Short mmCIF file of C-alpha atoms in Angstrom, two decimals:
data_model
loop_
_atom_site.label_atom_id
_atom_site.label_comp_id
_atom_site.label_asym_id
_atom_site.label_seq_id
_atom_site.Cartn_x
_atom_site.Cartn_y
_atom_site.Cartn_z
CA LYS R 126 -0.63 0.36 -21.25
CA ALA R 127 0.71 -0.42 -17.79
CA GLY R 128 2.18 2.21 -15.85
CA VAL R 129 5.85 2.88 -14.23
CA THR R 130 6.23 0.02 -11.66
CA GLN R 131 8.82 -0.02 -9.01
CA THR R 132 9.78 -2.67 -6.71
CA PRO R 133 10.00 -3.13 -3.85
CA ARG R 134 7.36 -0.89 -2.31
CA TYR R 135 8.79 -0.58 1.21
CA LEU R 136 12.21 -1.41 2.46
CA ILE R 137 13.93 -1.49 5.84
CA LYS R 138 17.69 -1.62 6.03
CA THR R 139 20.27 -0.83 8.74
CA ARG R 140 23.05 1.96 8.33
CA GLY R 141 25.80 0.71 6.39
CA GLN R 142 23.96 -1.90 4.33
CA GLN R 143 23.48 -1.48 0.57
CA VAL R 144 20.06 -1.46 -1.21
CA THR R 145 19.14 -1.57 -4.94
CA LEU R 146 16.01 -0.45 -6.29
CA SER R 147 13.84 -1.27 -9.59
CA CYS R 148 11.98 0.45 -11.91
CA SER R 149 9.97 -0.74 -15.20
CA PRO R 150 9.08 2.24 -17.30
CA ILE R 151 6.03 2.34 -19.62
CA SER R 152 6.47 0.36 -22.38
CA GLY R 153 8.23 2.20 -25.23
CA HIS R 154 9.34 4.68 -22.96
CA ARG R 155 13.35 5.17 -23.16
CA SER R 156 14.22 7.48 -20.38
CA VAL R 157 14.31 7.00 -16.78
CA SER R 158 14.44 9.45 -14.07
CA TRP R 159 15.12 8.95 -10.33
CA TYR R 160 14.35 11.26 -7.47
CA GLN R 161 14.38 11.36 -3.90
CA GLN R 162 11.79 12.95 -2.03
CA THR R 163 12.07 13.65 1.73
CA PRO R 164 10.05 16.20 3.87
CA GLY R 165 13.01 18.22 4.42
CA GLN R 166 14.43 18.67 1.27
CA GLY R 167 11.40 18.07 -1.21
CA LEU R 168 11.70 16.30 -4.47
CA GLN R 169 15.41 15.99 -5.55
CA PHE R 170 16.89 14.90 -8.84
CA LEU R 171 19.24 12.03 -8.60
CA PHE R 172 19.58 11.01 -12.29
CA GLU R 173 18.21 10.31 -15.98
CA TYR R 174 19.09 7.69 -18.33
CA PHE R 175 18.18 7.39 -21.79
CA SER R 176 18.79 4.49 -23.99
CA GLU R 177 21.11 2.90 -21.30
CA THR R 178 23.40 6.13 -20.52
CA GLN R 179 23.52 8.17 -17.81
CA ARG R 180 22.47 11.76 -19.47
CA ASN R 181 22.18 13.78 -16.09
CA LYS R 182 23.22 13.53 -12.64
CA GLY R 183 22.23 15.26 -9.82
CA ASN R 184 24.11 16.49 -6.70
CA PHE R 185 24.15 13.28 -4.90
CA PRO R 186 27.38 11.59 -3.62
CA GLY R 187 28.87 8.52 -5.42
CA ARG R 188 27.10 6.15 -3.17
CA PHE R 189 24.18 6.75 -5.38
CA SER R 190 24.56 4.96 -8.58
CA GLY R 191 22.23 3.71 -11.28
CA ARG R 192 21.88 1.79 -14.54
CA GLN R 193 19.47 1.25 -17.22
CA PHE R 194 19.26 -2.31 -19.24
CA SER R 195 18.43 -2.58 -22.94
CA ASN R 196 14.78 -3.06 -22.11
CA SER R 197 14.86 0.38 -20.57
CA ARG R 198 14.16 -0.91 -17.06
CA SER R 199 16.56 0.90 -14.51
CA GLU R 200 17.91 0.23 -11.22
CA MET R 201 19.46 2.51 -8.50
CA ASN R 202 21.81 1.34 -5.70
CA VAL R 203 22.99 2.97 -2.71
CA SER R 204 25.61 1.73 -0.81
CA THR R 205 26.89 2.06 2.35
CA LEU R 206 23.25 3.50 3.65
CA GLU R 207 23.27 6.34 6.17
CA LEU R 208 19.69 7.44 8.19
CA GLY R 209 19.67 10.59 5.93
CA ASP R 210 19.02 8.02 3.09
CA SER R 211 15.44 7.31 4.35
CA ALA R 212 13.11 8.76 1.99
CA LEU R 213 10.55 7.83 -0.83
CA TYR R 214 12.61 7.24 -4.12
CA LEU R 215 10.24 7.81 -7.05
CA CYS R 216 11.16 6.82 -10.72
CA ALA R 217 10.03 8.51 -13.62
CA SER R 218 9.73 7.55 -17.40
CA SER R 219 9.18 9.55 -20.54
CA SER R 220 8.71 8.47 -24.25
CA SER R 221 12.15 10.48 -25.55
CA ALA R 222 14.46 12.98 -24.90
CA ARG R 223 12.94 16.30 -24.95
CA ASN R 224 12.33 18.47 -22.02
CA THR R 225 8.61 19.06 -23.25
CA ASP R 226 7.76 15.46 -22.36
CA THR R 227 5.59 14.29 -19.84
CA GLN R 228 7.24 12.48 -16.91
CA TYR R 229 5.02 9.40 -15.74
CA PHE R 230 5.55 8.68 -12.21
CA GLY R 231 5.85 5.14 -10.31
CA PRO R 232 4.27 4.78 -6.92
CA GLY R 233 7.54 5.19 -5.25
CA THR R 234 9.75 2.95 -3.05
CA ARG R 235 9.67 4.07 0.71
CA LEU R 236 13.21 3.18 2.03
CA THR R 237 13.68 3.16 5.98
CA VAL R 238 17.21 3.34 7.30
CA LEU R 239 17.62 2.09 10.81
CA ALA W 298 19.92 28.62 -12.49
CA GLN W 299 16.47 27.86 -13.07
CA SER W 300 14.30 27.68 -9.58
CA VAL W 301 10.43 27.67 -8.40
CA THR W 302 8.98 28.99 -5.68
CA GLN W 303 5.32 27.98 -4.34
CA LEU W 304 3.67 30.49 -2.13
CA GLY W 305 2.52 28.72 1.00
CA SER W 306 3.38 25.27 2.24
CA HIS W 307 -0.28 24.89 3.03
CA VAL W 308 -3.68 26.29 1.72
CA SER W 309 -6.87 25.65 3.05
CA VAL W 310 -10.06 26.36 1.30
CA SER W 311 -13.77 25.42 1.72
CA GLU W 312 -15.45 22.73 -0.22
CA GLY W 313 -17.19 24.60 -3.32
CA ALA W 314 -14.50 27.60 -2.71
CA LEU W 315 -12.03 28.92 -5.47
CA VAL W 316 -8.57 26.97 -5.28
CA LEU W 317 -5.67 29.10 -6.18
CA LEU W 318 -2.14 27.89 -5.76
CA ARG W 319 0.80 29.96 -6.57
CA CYS W 320 3.74 29.41 -8.55
CA ASN W 321 6.40 31.41 -9.55
CA TYR W 322 9.83 30.41 -11.57
CA SER W 323 12.96 31.87 -12.72
CA SER W 324 14.22 30.82 -16.04
CA SER W 325 16.80 32.37 -18.68
CA VAL W 326 15.17 30.43 -21.39
CA PRO W 327 11.60 30.02 -22.18
CA PRO W 328 10.40 27.74 -19.54
CA TYR W 329 8.56 24.64 -19.77
CA LEU W 330 6.33 24.39 -16.60
CA PHE W 331 4.34 21.75 -15.25
CA TRP W 332 1.78 20.98 -12.44
CA TYR W 333 1.52 17.45 -10.74
CA VAL W 334 -0.53 16.44 -7.56
CA GLN W 335 0.42 13.67 -5.35
CA TYR W 336 -2.17 11.85 -3.02
CA PRO W 337 -1.15 10.26 0.10
CA ASN W 338 1.36 7.24 -0.54
CA GLN W 339 1.55 7.46 -3.95
CA GLY W 340 3.70 8.99 -7.04
CA LEU W 341 3.01 11.99 -8.80
CA GLN W 342 0.49 12.55 -11.50
CA LEU W 343 0.37 15.17 -13.92
CA LEU W 344 -2.16 17.66 -13.90
CA LEU W 345 -1.04 19.76 -16.80
CA LYS W 346 1.84 21.75 -18.45
CA TYR W 347 2.82 24.59 -20.46
CA THR W 348 4.94 24.22 -23.47
CA SER W 349 4.74 27.46 -25.29
CA ALA W 350 1.51 26.79 -26.88
CA ALA W 351 -1.92 28.47 -25.50
CA THR W 352 -1.06 30.46 -22.29
CA LEU W 353 -4.07 29.00 -20.47
CA VAL W 354 -3.89 25.47 -20.02
CA LYS W 355 -6.56 23.11 -18.97
CA GLY W 356 -5.74 20.07 -17.09
CA ILE W 357 -7.37 17.02 -15.53
CA ASN W 358 -10.06 17.15 -12.68
CA GLY W 359 -11.26 20.78 -13.65
CA PHE W 360 -7.83 22.34 -12.84
CA GLU W 361 -6.33 25.13 -15.23
CA ALA W 362 -3.15 27.50 -14.89
CA GLU W 363 -2.12 30.55 -16.80
CA PHE W 364 1.45 31.27 -17.81
CA LYS W 365 2.09 34.88 -17.45
CA LYS W 366 5.57 35.89 -18.64
CA SER W 367 5.58 39.32 -17.26
CA GLU W 368 4.91 38.06 -13.62
CA THR W 369 7.01 34.77 -14.15
CA SER W 370 3.99 33.08 -12.70
CA PHE W 371 2.32 29.94 -13.50
CA HIS W 372 -0.52 29.81 -10.68
CA LEU W 373 -3.15 26.83 -10.59
CA THR W 374 -6.66 27.28 -10.31
CA LYS W 375 -9.92 25.48 -9.80
CA PRO W 376 -13.21 27.39 -9.28
CA SER W 377 -15.03 24.88 -7.02
CA ALA W 378 -13.00 22.73 -4.54
CA HIS W 379 -13.75 19.17 -3.82
CA MET W 380 -12.91 16.88 -1.17
CA SER W 381 -11.06 14.62 -3.33
CA ASP W 382 -8.69 17.51 -4.11
CA ALA W 383 -6.96 17.35 -1.01
CA ALA W 384 -3.33 16.36 -1.54
CA GLU W 385 -0.17 17.85 -2.32
CA TYR W 386 0.57 19.89 -5.53
CA PHE W 387 3.93 20.78 -7.09
CA CYS W 388 4.99 22.84 -9.51
CA ALA W 389 8.18 22.23 -11.83
CA VAL W 390 10.15 23.65 -14.35
CA SER W 391 11.85 21.75 -16.96
CA ASP W 392 15.51 22.88 -17.64
CA SER W 393 17.85 22.44 -20.50
CA ASN W 394 19.13 19.27 -19.46
CA TYR W 395 15.69 17.42 -19.25
CA GLN W 396 15.61 17.73 -15.40
CA LEU W 397 12.60 18.76 -13.41
CA ILE W 398 13.44 21.59 -11.13
CA TRP W 399 10.58 21.37 -8.12
CA GLY W 400 8.82 23.61 -6.01
CA ALA W 401 8.72 22.90 -2.76
CA GLY W 402 5.17 21.78 -2.85
CA THR W 403 1.70 23.02 -1.18
CA LYS W 404 -0.62 20.65 0.44
CA LEU W 405 -3.99 21.56 -0.38
CA ILE W 406 -6.84 21.20 2.70
CA ILE W 407 -10.26 21.10 1.86
CA LYS W 408 -12.65 22.33 4.83
CA PRO W 409 -16.12 20.51 4.83
#
């Protein structure tokens, strides 16, 4: 099976712009989670989608949003970019809804905000 | 609220020596615990997980971890370090909302 794919791998944006990141989960996986990774804050949970519904959301401002499509692909959007949004954004998929399930991670999208 | 503490942001061992990476958790419910590894410029890869079966869990690449409830610990070990083990290691606990709560990570440095 193909792994989790994320596009694009690298992005450079300027403050005030918006950005959309894409994640394609492993075939058959219905849960997609997004994480932000920075040197200062480490790994932080953004949100999780299961069967097109957002089930959980982390402690991020409303500028961060996401959605999941019927084929389980997911996108996250960040509006009005700030310098502090520079980070590695990781997507992870899992097969179902149990918290014992393994999350499989993509390679991430490196976002740089100038 | 659940939390994870990894002792030591950097751990340095010689090639062939024992690797010990420490992880302590706090949880009000039986925890599900994970160790992931991240190589430079890559995503995270699962090493092993504890889901309330055997307390000694064997993972990939020769790593294993032991769940000790009395010590609220889930330390990661490998008997003999290899240069290819150099990476960052993350311990995580899964909460009831299916979120992974992460430790800050430990960078493992292997000295030749």
